[in-house]
Coordinates of C-alpha atoms in Angstrom, one line a residue:
M1 CA 119.3 107.6 132.6
S2 CA 121.2 110.4 130.4
S3 CA 119.8 113.7 129.9
L4 CA 119.9 116.1 127.2
A5 CA 122.7 118.2 128.7
N6 CA 124.8 115.5 129.3
L7 CA 124.3 114.8 125.2
A8 CA 124.9 118.2 124.8
S9 CA 127.7 118.3 126.4
V10 CA 129.1 115.8 124.1
L11 CA 129.0 118.4 121.2
S12 CA 131.1 120.7 123.4
L13 CA 134.3 118.1 123.6
D14 CA 137.7 119.1 122.4
A15 CA 138.8 116.2 120.1
P16 CA 136.7 116.0 116.8
L17 CA 134.3 113.2 117.6
R18 CA 134.5 109.8 115.8
I19 CA 131.0 109.2 114.5
G20 CA 129.6 106.1 113.7
F21 CA 127.3 106.1 110.2
L22 CA 124.1 104.3 109.8
G23 CA 122.5 103.5 106.9
R24 CA 119.7 100.9 105.8
V25 CA 117.9 100.6 102.7
S26 CA 115.1 97.9 102.1
N27 CA 114.9 94.7 100.2
E28 CA 116.8 94.9 96.5
E29 CA 113.0 94.5 95.4
K30 CA 111.8 97.7 96.8
Q31 CA 114.8 99.8 95.9
D32 CA 118.1 99.6 94.8
P33 CA 121.1 99.3 97.3
S34 CA 123.5 99.8 95.1
L35 CA 122.6 103.1 94.8
S36 CA 121.0 104.1 98.3
I37 CA 123.6 103.1 100.5
P38 CA 126.4 105.0 98.7
R39 CA 124.3 108.1 98.8
Q40 CA 123.8 107.5 102.8
H41 CA 127.3 107.1 103.3
R42 CA 127.8 109.8 100.7
G43 CA 125.4 112.3 102.6
A44 CA 126.9 111.7 106.2
V45 CA 130.6 112.0 105.1
A46 CA 130.0 115.5 103.8
F47 CA 127.8 116.1 107.0
T48 CA 130.6 115.2 109.7
N49 CA 133.4 116.7 107.7
K50 CA 131.1 120.1 107.6
H51 CA 131.1 120.0 111.9
G52 CA 134.5 118.7 111.6
W53 CA 134.2 115.4 112.9
L54 CA 135.7 112.3 111.8
L55 CA 133.6 109.1 110.8
T56 CA 135.5 106.2 112.1
K57 CA 132.4 103.1 111.9
S58 CA 130.5 102.3 108.9
C59 CA 127.4 100.1 109.6
W60 CA 124.8 99.6 107.4
D61 CA 122.2 96.9 106.1
I62 CA 119.6 95.9 103.5
E63 CA 116.1 94.9 105.3
S64 CA 112.7 96.3 105.7
G65 CA 113.1 98.5 108.8
R66 CA 110.2 97.3 110.5
K67 CA 111.4 94.6 111.1
E68 CA 112.0 92.8 115.0
L69 CA 115.2 94.7 116.6
R70 CA 116.4 91.2 117.8
L71 CA 116.3 90.3 114.2
R72 CA 118.1 93.1 112.6
G73 CA 121.2 93.1 111.0
H74 CA 121.1 90.1 109.1
G75 CA 119.7 91.0 106.0
A76 CA 120.2 90.7 102.3
D77 CA 123.8 90.5 101.4
G78 CA 125.2 93.3 100.0
A79 CA 128.2 91.9 98.2
L80 CA 126.1 90.9 95.2
F81 CA 125.6 94.3 94.3
G82 CA 129.0 95.3 94.4
I83 CA 128.0 98.3 96.7
D84 CA 131.7 100.5 97.3
V85 CA 131.2 101.2 101.1
P86 CA 133.1 99.9 103.6
R87 CA 131.1 97.8 106.0
D88 CA 132.0 97.1 110.0
G89 CA 128.7 95.7 110.2
G90 CA 125.2 96.4 111.1
L91 CA 122.9 97.9 113.9
P92 CA 124.2 95.3 116.5
E93 CA 127.6 95.9 115.6
L94 CA 127.5 99.7 115.6
L95 CA 125.3 99.3 119.0
D96 CA 128.3 97.2 120.3
F97 CA 130.9 100.0 119.1
A98 CA 128.9 102.9 121.0
R99 CA 128.6 100.6 124.1
N100 CA 132.2 99.6 123.9
G101 CA 133.0 103.3 123.7
E102 CA 134.0 103.3 119.5
I103 CA 132.4 105.8 118.8
D104 CA 131.0 109.7 120.6
A105 CA 128.2 109.9 117.9
I106 CA 126.1 108.3 115.6
V107 CA 124.8 109.3 112.0
V108 CA 121.9 108.8 110.0
E109 CA 120.1 110.2 106.6
S110 CA 116.9 110.6 108.0
I111 CA 115.8 109.3 111.5
D112 CA 113.5 106.3 109.6
R113 CA 116.5 104.5 108.5
L114 CA 116.8 103.9 112.2
S115 CA 113.4 101.8 112.2
R116 CA 110.3 102.7 110.9
S117 CA 108.7 101.8 114.4
T118 CA 108.7 104.7 116.7
A119 CA 108.8 102.4 119.5
D120 CA 111.5 100.6 118.1
S121 CA 113.4 103.7 116.9
T122 CA 113.1 105.4 120.4
A123 CA 114.3 101.7 122.4
I124 CA 117.6 102.1 120.1
E125 CA 117.9 105.9 121.3
Q126 CA 117.2 105.3 125.4
E127 CA 119.9 102.5 124.6
L128 CA 122.2 104.9 123.6
L129 CA 121.4 107.4 126.1
R130 CA 123.0 105.6 128.8
H131 CA 126.1 105.8 127.1
D132 CA 125.9 109.5 126.3
I133 CA 126.2 109.0 122.7
P134 CA 123.6 111.2 120.3
I135 CA 122.1 110.4 117.1
F136 CA 121.8 112.7 114.7
A137 CA 120.2 112.9 111.4
C138 CA 121.3 114.7 108.4
D139 CA 118.3 116.7 107.7
E140 CA 117.8 117.8 110.9
P141 CA 119.8 120.5 112.8
V142 CA 122.6 120.1 115.3
D143 CA 121.0 120.8 118.5
L144 CA 120.5 118.7 121.3
N145 CA 117.3 120.3 122.9
A146 CA 113.8 120.2 123.7
T147 CA 112.8 121.3 120.2
S148 CA 114.9 119.7 118.3
L149 CA 113.5 116.5 120.2
L150 CA 109.8 116.9 119.9
T151 CA 110.9 117.7 115.9
R152 CA 112.6 114.0 115.6
R153 CA 109.2 112.7 117.5
V154 CA 106.6 114.2 115.1
K155 CA 109.0 113.0 111.8
Q156 CA 109.2 109.6 113.4
G157 CA 105.4 109.7 113.6
I158 CA 104.9 110.9 110.0
A159 CA 106.8 108.1 109.0
E160 CA 105.0 105.3 111.1
F161 CA 101.6 106.9 110.1
Y162 CA 103.3 106.7 106.1
V163 CA 104.1 102.5 107.3
A164 CA 100.6 102.1 108.1
D165 CA 98.4 104.1 105.7
L166 CA 100.5 101.9 103.3
L167 CA 99.8 98.6 105.3
Q168 CA 95.5 99.8 105.1
K169 CA 95.2 100.0 101.4
S170 CA 97.8 97.6 100.1
R171 CA 95.8 95.2 102.5
K172 CA 92.4 97.3 100.9
G173 CA 93.9 96.2 97.8
M174 CA 94.6 92.1 97.8
E175 CA 91.1 92.0 99.5
E176 CA 89.8 93.7 96.0
S177 CA 92.2 91.2 94.4
V178 CA 90.4 88.5 96.0
H179 CA 86.5 89.3 94.7
Q180 CA 87.8 89.7 91.3
G181 CA 89.8 86.0 92.0
W182 CA 93.1 87.0 91.6
H183 CA 95.7 84.6 93.0
S184 CA 97.0 85.9 95.9
G185 CA 100.7 84.8 95.5
G186 CA 102.6 81.9 97.3
P187 CA 102.2 78.5 96.3
I188 CA 99.3 77.2 94.5
A189 CA 97.1 74.9 95.9
Y190 CA 97.7 71.2 95.0
G191 CA 94.8 70.1 91.9
Y192 CA 95.3 73.8 90.3
V193 CA 97.7 75.2 88.0
G194 CA 98.5 78.8 87.3
E195 CA 97.5 80.6 83.7
R196 CA 99.2 83.9 83.7
H197 CA 97.1 86.9 82.1
P198 CA 98.5 90.3 81.7
H199 CA 98.3 92.4 84.4
P200 CA 95.0 94.8 84.3
N201 CA 97.3 98.2 84.9
P202 CA 98.2 98.7 81.2
H203 CA 101.7 100.4 82.6
K204 CA 102.5 96.8 84.2
A205 CA 101.6 95.1 81.7
A206 CA 104.1 97.4 79.7
D207 CA 106.9 96.4 82.0
G208 CA 105.6 92.5 81.5
E209 CA 103.5 92.2 84.9
T210 CA 101.1 89.2 85.1
K211 CA 98.5 88.0 87.4
T212 CA 97.0 84.5 88.2
R213 CA 94.1 82.5 87.7
L214 CA 93.8 79.1 89.2
L215 CA 92.8 76.6 87.0
P216 CA 91.8 72.6 87.6
C217 CA 95.1 70.1 87.0
P218 CA 94.1 67.6 84.8
V219 CA 96.3 65.0 86.3
R220 CA 96.6 66.3 89.7
G221 CA 92.4 67.7 90.3
P222 CA 91.1 64.3 90.4
V223 CA 93.2 63.4 92.9
V224 CA 91.4 66.4 95.6
G225 CA 88.4 64.5 94.8
Q226 CA 89.0 61.5 95.6
I227 CA 90.6 62.1 98.8
F228 CA 87.6 64.2 100.0
T229 CA 85.6 61.2 99.1
W230 CA 87.5 58.7 100.8
Y231 CA 87.3 60.6 103.7
C232 CA 83.7 62.3 103.7
V233 CA 82.0 59.3 101.7
D234 CA 84.2 56.1 102.7
G235 CA 85.2 57.5 106.0
L236 CA 88.6 56.5 105.8
G237 CA 91.1 58.0 107.9
L238 CA 94.4 60.5 106.8
G239 CA 96.7 57.1 107.7
E240 CA 94.4 55.1 105.1
I241 CA 94.3 57.5 103.0
T242 CA 98.4 58.1 102.9
D243 CA 98.9 54.5 102.1
R244 CA 96.3 54.2 98.9
L245 CA 98.1 57.0 97.4
N246 CA 101.8 56.1 98.6
S247 CA 100.5 52.2 97.1
D248 CA 100.1 54.3 93.6
L249 CA 102.5 57.3 92.9
D250 CA 102.2 57.4 89.2
R251 CA 98.0 57.6 89.5
Y252 CA 98.5 59.4 92.7
P253 CA 101.9 61.9 92.4
P254 CA 102.3 64.1 95.4
P255 CA 102.6 67.4 96.0
S256 CA 106.6 69.7 94.9
R257 CA 108.4 69.3 97.9
N258 CA 109.6 72.8 100.1
K259 CA 113.2 73.8 100.0
K260 CA 113.1 72.9 103.6
D261 CA 111.9 69.1 103.2
E262 CA 114.6 68.3 100.0
N263 CA 116.4 65.0 100.2
N264 CA 117.1 62.2 98.2
L265 CA 114.4 60.0 98.5
I266 CA 111.5 60.2 95.9
P267 CA 108.2 62.6 96.9
C268 CA 105.6 60.6 98.5
W269 CA 102.5 61.7 100.8
A270 CA 101.9 62.6 104.0
K271 CA 99.3 63.0 106.4
A272 CA 100.3 66.4 107.2
T273 CA 99.7 67.1 103.2
I274 CA 96.5 65.2 103.4
Q275 CA 94.9 67.0 106.1
A276 CA 95.6 70.8 105.0
I277 CA 94.1 69.8 101.8
L278 CA 91.0 68.9 103.1
R279 CA 91.0 72.1 104.9
N280 CA 92.2 74.1 102.1
P281 CA 88.6 76.0 101.0
K282 CA 89.9 77.1 97.7
Y283 CA 89.3 73.5 96.4
T284 CA 84.8 75.0 96.8
G285 CA 85.8 77.5 93.9
F286 CA 85.9 80.6 95.8
N287 CA 89.1 82.4 96.6
V288 CA 90.0 82.9 100.1
W289 CA 93.1 84.9 101.6
N290 CA 94.5 86.1 105.0
R291 CA 94.2 82.2 106.3
H292 CA 97.6 81.4 107.6
D293 CA 99.8 84.0 110.4
K294 CA 103.6 83.9 109.7
R295 CA 104.5 85.5 112.3
E296 CA 107.0 83.9 114.5
G297 CA 104.9 82.6 118.0
R298 CA 101.8 82.9 116.4
P299 CA 99.5 79.6 115.1
T300 CA 99.9 78.8 111.8
L301 CA 96.0 79.3 111.2
R302 CA 94.2 81.9 111.7
P303 CA 89.9 82.3 113.2
K304 CA 87.8 81.6 110.2
Q305 CA 86.6 85.0 110.9
Q306 CA 89.7 86.7 109.7
W307 CA 89.8 84.7 106.6
V308 CA 88.7 87.5 103.4
W309 CA 86.5 85.5 101.0
S310 CA 85.4 86.4 97.9
E311 CA 81.6 87.2 97.3
Q312 CA 81.2 84.7 93.8
P313 CA 83.3 81.5 93.3
T314 CA 86.5 82.8 91.1
H315 CA 87.6 79.5 90.0
E316 CA 86.5 76.1 88.9
P317 CA 85.6 74.2 91.8
L318 CA 87.4 70.6 92.3
V319 CA 84.4 69.5 95.6
S320 CA 81.2 71.0 96.5
R321 CA 80.4 73.2 98.8
E322 CA 78.4 70.5 100.8
L323 CA 81.8 67.2 100.7
F324 CA 84.0 70.5 102.1
N325 CA 81.7 71.6 105.1
A326 CA 81.5 67.4 105.8
V327 CA 85.4 67.8 106.8
E328 CA 84.6 69.5 109.5
E329 CA 81.6 67.7 110.6
K330 CA 83.6 64.9 110.4
A331 CA 86.2 66.4 112.5
R332 CA 83.9 67.7 115.3
A333 CA 82.2 63.9 115.4
N334 CA 85.7 62.8 116.4
D335 CA 86.2 65.6 118.7
K336 CA 83.2 64.2 120.5
T337 CA 83.4 60.9 120.7
S338 CA 87.0 61.5 121.9
A339 CA 85.6 63.8 124.7
A340 CA 82.7 61.0 125.5
G341 CA 85.4 58.7 126.0
G342 CA 84.3 56.4 123.2
L343 CA 87.8 56.5 121.8
Q344 CA 89.7 56.3 125.1
Q345 CA 87.9 55.0 127.6
N346 CA 90.3 52.3 128.4
A347 CA 93.8 54.4 127.9
P348 CA 95.6 55.3 131.3
A349 CA 95.2 58.7 132.7
K350 CA 98.3 61.1 131.8
R351 CA 101.0 61.3 134.4
E352 CA 103.3 64.3 135.1
R353 CA 107.0 63.5 134.4
S354 CA 109.8 65.1 134.7
G355 CA 112.0 66.2 131.5
R356 CA 114.6 64.0 130.6
F357 CA 117.8 65.3 129.6
Y358 CA 119.3 64.5 126.5
V359 CA 122.8 65.0 125.7
M360 CA 122.5 65.2 121.5
R361 CA 119.4 67.1 121.8
G362 CA 119.2 68.5 118.1
R363 CA 122.5 67.6 117.4
C364 CA 121.1 64.3 115.5
V365 CA 120.4 64.1 112.1
C366 CA 119.1 61.3 109.8
D367 CA 120.7 61.4 106.8
L368 CA 118.3 59.5 104.6
C369 CA 115.1 62.2 104.7
N370 CA 117.5 65.4 105.9
H371 CA 115.3 65.5 109.5
R372 CA 116.6 66.3 113.1
M373 CA 116.0 63.0 115.3
Q374 CA 114.3 63.3 118.1
G375 CA 114.5 62.0 121.9
S376 CA 113.2 58.8 123.4
S377 CA 113.2 57.3 126.7
Q378 CA 112.8 53.3 126.5
K379 CA 113.3 50.6 129.5
G380 CA 115.6 53.7 131.5
E381 CA 117.8 54.3 128.1
N382 CA 117.7 57.4 125.8
Y383 CA 117.2 56.9 122.1
M384 CA 117.9 59.1 119.3
R385 CA 115.1 58.5 116.9
C386 CA 113.4 59.4 112.8
L387 CA 109.9 60.0 113.0
W388 CA 109.8 60.4 108.9
A389 CA 108.3 57.9 108.1
S390 CA 105.7 58.1 111.1
G391 CA 104.1 60.7 109.2
R392 CA 103.8 58.5 105.6
G393 CA 103.0 55.1 106.5
K394 CA 104.5 51.8 105.0
E395 CA 103.2 52.4 101.3
A396 CA 105.9 55.1 101.6
E397 CA 108.8 53.1 103.3
K398 CA 108.4 50.5 100.8
A399 CA 108.5 53.4 97.8
T400 CA 111.7 55.5 99.3
G401 CA 113.3 52.9 101.4
H402 CA 112.9 54.9 104.6
P403 CA 113.0 52.7 107.7
G404 CA 109.5 53.4 109.5
S405 CA 111.8 52.2 112.4
L406 CA 114.9 53.8 113.0
Q407 CA 116.4 54.6 116.4
I408 CA 119.8 54.5 117.8
K409 CA 120.9 54.6 121.2
E410 CA 122.4 57.6 122.2
R411 CA 125.0 56.7 124.1
T412 CA 126.4 55.6 120.5
F413 CA 126.3 59.2 119.6
V414 CA 127.9 60.3 122.4
D415 CA 131.1 58.1 122.3
H416 CA 131.9 58.4 118.6
S417 CA 131.5 61.8 119.4
I418 CA 133.3 62.5 122.4
D419 CA 136.0 59.9 120.4
F420 CA 136.1 62.3 117.2
L421 CA 136.5 65.5 119.5
A422 CA 139.6 63.3 121.0
A423 CA 141.3 62.4 118.1
E424 CA 140.3 64.9 115.5
V425 CA 140.8 68.3 117.6
F426 CA 142.3 67.8 120.8
S427 CA 145.0 65.3 120.0
P428 CA 148.4 66.7 119.2
D429 CA 148.3 64.4 116.5
A430 CA 144.9 66.6 114.8
V431 CA 146.8 69.4 113.4
M432 CA 149.4 66.2 111.3
R433 CA 146.4 65.0 109.6
L434 CA 144.9 68.2 108.9
R435 CA 147.6 69.0 106.9
S436 CA 148.0 65.3 105.4
E437 CA 144.8 65.9 104.3
I438 CA 145.0 69.4 102.9
E439 CA 147.8 68.1 100.3
R440 CA 145.0 65.6 99.3
A441 CA 142.3 67.5 98.7
D442 CA 142.0 67.8 94.4
E443 CA 138.1 68.5 95.5
P444 CA 136.3 71.2 96.2
R445 CA 134.5 71.2 99.2
P446 CA 131.1 71.6 97.2
D447 CA 128.6 73.1 100.0
D448 CA 129.5 76.5 100.1
R449 CA 130.9 77.2 96.1
E450 CA 128.2 75.3 94.9
A451 CA 125.4 77.1 96.9
K452 CA 127.2 80.2 95.5
L453 CA 126.5 79.5 91.8
T454 CA 123.2 78.5 92.1
L455 CA 122.9 81.2 93.6
L456 CA 124.1 83.3 90.8
R457 CA 123.0 81.4 88.0
S458 CA 119.9 81.8 89.6
D459 CA 120.2 85.7 89.8
I460 CA 121.4 86.1 86.4
D461 CA 118.3 84.3 84.7
E462 CA 116.1 86.2 86.7
L463 CA 117.7 89.1 85.5
Q464 CA 117.5 87.8 82.2
K465 CA 113.7 87.6 82.0
A466 CA 113.3 90.8 83.2
I467 CA 115.3 92.0 80.5
D468 CA 113.7 90.3 77.8
R469 CA 110.0 91.6 79.5
Q470 CA 111.3 95.2 79.3
V471 CA 112.4 93.9 75.0
L472 CA 108.4 93.3 74.9
T473 CA 107.8 96.3 75.7
F474 CA 109.5 97.6 72.0
E475 CA 107.0 95.7 70.0
K476 CA 103.3 98.0 71.5
Y477 CA 104.8 100.7 70.7
D478 CA 106.1 102.5 67.3
N479 CA 107.3 106.0 68.5
P480 CA 111.3 105.3 69.5
M481 CA 110.9 109.0 71.6
H482 CA 108.0 107.6 73.7
P483 CA 108.4 108.0 77.1
V484 CA 107.6 104.1 78.0
I485 CA 110.3 103.1 75.1
R486 CA 112.7 105.7 77.2
A487 CA 111.9 105.0 80.6
A488 CA 112.2 100.2 79.3
E489 CA 115.8 101.7 77.6
R490 CA 117.0 103.1 80.9
R491 CA 115.6 99.7 82.8
I492 CA 117.3 97.4 80.2
E493 CA 120.3 99.4 80.7
E494 CA 120.1 99.1 84.9
L495 CA 119.2 95.8 84.5
D496 CA 122.1 94.9 82.0
N497 CA 124.4 96.4 84.4
R498 CA 123.5 94.3 87.5
K499 CA 124.2 90.8 85.0
T500 CA 127.1 92.2 83.7
M501 CA 128.0 92.6 87.5
L502 CA 126.6 89.1 88.4
E503 CA 128.2 87.6 85.8
E504 CA 131.8 88.6 86.6
A505 CA 131.1 87.4 90.7
L506 CA 129.9 83.9 88.8
G507 CA 133.2 83.6 86.6
A508 CA 135.2 84.6 90.1
V509 CA 133.7 81.6 91.7
E510 CA 134.1 79.4 88.7
A511 CA 137.9 80.2 88.6
E512 CA 138.2 79.5 92.1
K513 CA 140.8 76.6 93.3
P514 CA 139.3 73.7 95.1
S515 CA 138.3 74.8 98.5
K516 CA 140.3 73.3 101.5
P517 CA 141.1 74.2 104.8
A518 CA 142.3 77.2 105.4
P519 CA 145.6 77.0 106.9
A520 CA 144.9 78.9 110.2
L521 CA 142.6 76.4 111.5
A522 CA 145.2 74.2 111.7
D523 CA 147.0 77.3 114.0
I524 CA 143.6 77.0 115.7
L525 CA 143.8 73.8 116.3
E526 CA 147.7 73.7 117.7
T527 CA 146.0 76.3 120.4
L528 CA 143.6 74.1 121.6
P529 CA 144.5 72.0 125.3
D530 CA 144.5 68.0 125.4
L531 CA 141.0 67.5 126.9
R532 CA 141.2 63.7 126.2
P533 CA 141.3 63.2 130.3
A534 CA 138.4 65.4 130.8
L535 CA 136.8 64.2 128.5
E536 CA 136.2 61.4 129.9
S537 CA 134.9 62.8 133.7
Y538 CA 132.8 65.2 132.3
S539 CA 128.8 64.5 133.1
E540 CA 126.1 64.9 130.9
E541 CA 125.4 68.2 131.4
E542 CA 129.0 69.4 130.6
L543 CA 129.3 67.0 127.3
A544 CA 126.4 68.8 126.1
E545 CA 127.8 72.0 126.7
L546 CA 131.0 71.1 125.3
F547 CA 128.9 69.7 121.9
D548 CA 126.7 73.3 121.8
A549 CA 130.7 75.2 122.2
F550 CA 131.6 73.4 119.0
D551 CA 128.2 73.1 117.2
L552 CA 129.1 69.4 116.9
E553 CA 126.8 67.7 113.8
A554 CA 125.7 63.6 113.7
R555 CA 124.4 62.4 110.5
Y556 CA 123.4 59.3 110.3
N557 CA 123.1 57.5 107.2
H558 CA 121.2 53.8 108.3
H559 CA 121.3 51.9 104.7
E560 CA 125.8 52.9 104.8
K561 CA 125.8 52.4 108.8
T562 CA 128.3 55.4 108.8
L563 CA 128.1 58.5 111.3
K564 CA 129.6 61.6 109.6
L565 CA 130.6 63.8 112.7
S566 CA 131.2 67.9 112.0
V567 CA 132.2 70.7 114.1
T568 CA 132.7 74.7 114.2
V569 CA 136.1 75.8 115.7
F570 CA 137.0 79.1 116.2
P571 CA 139.6 81.2 117.7
E572 CA 138.3 81.9 121.3
L573 CA 137.8 78.4 121.9
A574 CA 141.2 77.9 123.3
E575 CA 141.3 80.7 126.0
I576 CA 137.7 79.2 127.2
L577 CA 139.1 75.3 127.2
E578 CA 142.1 76.3 128.9
D579 CA 140.5 76.1 132.3
E580 CA 139.3 72.3 131.4
R581 CA 135.9 73.0 132.4
P582 CA 132.5 73.0 131.3
L583 CA 132.0 75.8 128.6
E584 CA 129.5 78.3 129.2
A585 CA 127.6 79.5 125.6
A586 CA 130.9 79.1 124.2
G587 CA 129.1 79.4 120.7
R588 CA 127.8 82.0 120.3
S589 CA 130.7 83.8 118.3
K590 CA 131.1 80.8 114.9
S591 CA 134.3 82.5 113.1
F592 CA 135.5 79.5 111.2
I593 CA 133.7 76.1 109.6
A594 CA 135.4 72.8 109.2
G595 CA 136.6 72.4 105.5
A596 CA 136.9 69.4 103.8
G597 CA 138.7 66.3 105.0
F598 CA 137.4 67.7 108.7
E599 CA 134.4 65.2 109.0
P600 CA 135.3 61.8 108.2
A601 CA 133.4 59.4 108.7
T602 CA 132.9 56.8 111.5
S603 CA 131.6 53.0 110.3
G604 CA 130.7 50.4 112.2
L605 CA 127.5 51.9 114.0

């Protein structure tokens, strides 16, 4: 471990210090990155010039300073804000520059730009100490001694106190909002609709901000009551209720999908959705908050003791409190029956089984529902199966056309993947076919381009709505010099400038020519060795490592009986593959994704 004396010796180097700048700004909803990052960078440049140093690396991120260190460096995209500051990466890249000896010190605007957590901030400092890399803050003296260390720790403590105090006050504010009956954010529970009200704070109301109360939906509200009646009064199970709902989707319209569940199938009910409805206390008319824990690695549902309930009902109930409590009573009764052996008395005892190895684990996707397929072992053979229909029942199968039992032998996927790699990647003819496909490619590859267009159009729409809300302010004040009017004018100008920038970006994307595989891809393919003979002798473990290195994905379409295979290639693969040995974590750095024409469908499955 380096000492302060070792760090102080850095200042005595004859050559100018090579400085790495680290900037950070919270997401665009809290601060303006187009102002904050350039300001921090300009301050760092002035700081380094003042001491005769050289700023050689510029790294910055748009993300919260409270984010875990392992998740840092992957924040919002700064391209949308037109930030005119060079970027050599984020925090992870800057640490790599330090470890590789490419910089002598790091400069930040203030120490809380490193992290809002004292523990994380000092962890970064300790990591850099091992390489004799000091961190200088523009608002601190350039002294590497015990006094400067104490000053920094005090500042870090103040910064962490500020965050903790703000979080505590925000929580109390949220609890008060719950007691007053306002919707606490997030999706509105099925069966209700949101009724917007002007914000109680007149200044926020003048900016167009609103708060929401829950009102029963005349169409979906009765469905909630019917689900509770079927379950608690009629004694139906989740499977029976699911089938009844899916048998008449017009009468029982299903909830809207989450983004992660989007596919081309018509929406339908699932057992998990019904279970969530039966467990949601908001249907009793009380406002409830803090039920869900979204932290990684935690149970989804918090203990009931941590829930925050309103003292009185705040909206019209869809079920009685007694009916809601009956759900838990029935669940406890089921647990007791199961524990007593009433339902499992004839079931064989579970036996410990060693984990089965699947070559295609996590690589097979059902093209119908967009869900990953899971491994299953039957009679000594491995299968990959889609379980989408298992949680939705027979009626969902009829409504959507998704088969209830969809499984394919894993070996089928493996064989076609080997053939695909042999023909499209390792074969000497692969480059020739790729160049031919480039010539034939007349249409753009929709994935990336369409995603950019959708995002830009959505952002432009949101900005226009924000401008419209500001315009409403002018109708409330007669005096054009009123401070609120002047503030609204400045805000409109700021929003309009950002909207203009996004419109220009949208025009540039729309004017792009059809996306085609970059010529560099052909150069990469030409460097790859011919591994076709080696593929035939690879073990299952070695094939799994190979597929992992190429990030292979197999999408199976049951209706068309086709398999669509895609891989990711990057220049470093050529060097790794030269030994014709199993790959070791080669897929960490993916710099190029195959373009149009590189994912042919394999028919005949």
